[in-house]
Amino acid sequence: MESQALIAQPPREVFLNGVPASKGIASGTIYVFERSKITLHSHDQAVNDLNAEIERLHLALKRSEKELEKIALITEQKIGKAHSEIFTAQIMMLHDELFIRTIEQRIREERRSAEMIASEEITKYQQAMLAANEDLFRERVDDFQDLKERIIRNLRSGQIISRIPERSIVISTMLTPADVILFSRQQMLGCATESGGATSHAALICQSLGVPMVVGLHDIAEKVRTGEMILIDGYDGNVVLHPSPETLALYERKAKRKLTALSAGLTKSETKTACGRRIYIYSNIDFKEELPSLEKFGSEGVGLFRSETLFIAGGDTPSEEEQTDYYRQIAAELAPRPFTVRLFDVGGDKFLFASYKEANPNLGWRGVRILLDIPELLENQLRALLRANQHGNIQVMIPMVSSVEEVRAVKKVLSKVESDLRKQKLLAKQPFMLGAMIEVPSAVEMIEELAQELEFFSIGTNDLMQYTVAVDRNNEVVQSLYNRVHPALVRMIARIIKAARKYRRRVSMCGEMAANALVTPLLLGLGLREFSVASSNIPEIKHVISRTHLSDAKDLAAQCLKLATASEIEQTLRTFKAHYQL
């Protein structure tokens, strides 16, 4: 008996849940990637030879540039030029005259080391982004962290870690885009991190490489050891440490089911319901480097381009020429498919322009309010979009509309800009269609009047939900109240679609609800015919649509519109899914 007690027991399975960032399922052995910690010592403070210190800075910047050029080349070879521009943007910062001049000036005035000053200057950018409530801006912090670590490492003549064991699953506190590219050369099977986001650059590259990724796993780097077994589920954000044979078999079956839509050729075919009704599925994107994913997953165009991401690349308001060139490139690559641009949704929770901290930024100075208060911002963007619309496939949405007055004010500016461009002979072949984001309850209340002013709508369910039930979607304390199938939201969606039909206006949905396959039959039943989601969600949504009859979906919608609680609606949707084996 005593000898049996000494026999080593297999380690117990541990189930963790994070945020899915790149779809796919992978299992294998762990490699824990420990980032070199930046430690600035007291001897970094005083500098005697200022010229030598500035020369050391420039040598470090040049070495950093060479590293990034190499990584950009590898990226272009692997997944195309669009993604390599992530690193081109970092190289541009290494050449930014204001950035360099500020560091040099501070070294001379404060007589402190280049490490200290460079770290502090880049940290300023990071703090500004972390202060924003918008996930998109927070997720760019890792890009600046990579740049900071790279410069400081090269100031100290350190070595970059660029190789890992073949076919490993990488676990780390964070991964930068450069890490992902370099590790992919050793056929990294998957990765999981403590920080990061679903739209971070590292996640976008994982999506293009087909590498499953899960983020937001608290302290995972401390819970695992190199060489242990792990399973990564990039569909639902599940991670299993020491998976049993039964668990591995279960997830292998799940992986096969998820690939059904791809292998069935749905990504290459038109999206139709089981009864033959044509449905359109577009992509939500933030950067042009995401365009290759449209082809991969069968997208029919861009239903939401978050144009405020142009501020991230340059750290300042992009010029009319920069915008024109950027929009023109995307529109040309997509043509004749639609390219739907949301006008700059900045300010308040997005940290730009506000010189003070608002008590409640979600109810403050943001969206169309800023555009109308800063006319040159709105005019420059409208001019750029009108000039870029050479293929006639650009569509423009006004963000956070809460009144008819706001729409009329934007239309007045648009009319003036269009007239000026026509006189200057700079207007493209045709003007664009103008629509609005419906994400505020007052816009739903005025939907018929708005339908007479605009050509299309896009329902932003994330904000519409938080404003309807008075729940901050970024506040963990009240997250249990943020239910995406709240009956009030379902009824609002039905009302929007009904008004759009009455005035023959197109209506799409670009919020998270559109990407929830459980809700897809309900949305079809309510009359939605256009979906806009993250590209990687398209195969699953297409699969559900292809198996759904509109008559059944309409019956489902009629039933859900009578229900009084979110839990009742969710259970009804689950019963429908099980009955029709969706």
Coordinates of C-alpha atoms in Angstrom, one line a residue, residues 262 265-271 278-285 290-304 333-340 531-542:
L262 CA -14.8 26.9 -43.9
G265 CA -17.0 26.5 -48.9
L266 CA -19.3 29.0 -47.2
T267 CA -16.6 31.6 -47.0
K268 CA -16.4 31.8 -50.8
S269 CA -20.2 31.7 -51.5
E270 CA -22.9 34.3 -51.2
T271 CA -24.6 34.3 -47.8
R278 CA -29.8 37.0 -49.6
I279 CA -28.0 38.3 -46.5
Y280 CA -24.9 40.5 -46.4
I281 CA -22.0 40.1 -43.9
Y282 CA -19.3 42.8 -43.6
S283 CA -16.3 43.3 -41.4
N284 CA -15.5 45.7 -38.6
I285 CA -11.9 46.9 -38.9
E290 CA -6.8 43.7 -41.4
L291 CA -7.9 43.7 -45.1
P292 CA -6.3 40.2 -45.8
S293 CA -8.6 38.7 -43.3
L294 CA -11.7 39.8 -45.4
E295 CA -10.7 37.4 -48.1
K296 CA -9.8 34.6 -45.7
F297 CA -13.2 34.6 -43.9
G298 CA -15.4 35.6 -46.8
S299 CA -16.4 39.1 -45.9
E300 CA -18.3 41.2 -48.4
G301 CA -16.8 44.5 -47.5
V302 CA -16.2 46.8 -44.5
G303 CA -19.3 47.7 -42.5
L304 CA -17.4 49.7 -39.9
E333 CA -8.4 47.4 -52.5
L334 CA -12.1 46.8 -51.5
A335 CA -13.8 48.1 -54.7
P336 CA -16.5 47.4 -55.7
R337 CA -17.3 46.2 -52.2
P338 CA -18.4 48.8 -49.7
F339 CA -16.1 50.7 -47.4
T340 CA -18.1 52.2 -44.5
F531 CA -24.3 42.2 -40.3
S532 CA -20.9 43.7 -39.6
V533 CA -18.6 41.7 -37.3
A534 CA -15.0 40.9 -36.7
S535 CA -13.8 38.9 -39.8
S536 CA -13.0 35.8 -37.8
N537 CA -16.7 35.6 -36.7
I538 CA -18.0 35.4 -40.2
P539 CA -17.8 31.7 -40.9
E540 CA -19.9 30.8 -37.9
I541 CA -22.5 33.5 -38.5
K542 CA -22.7 32.3 -42.2

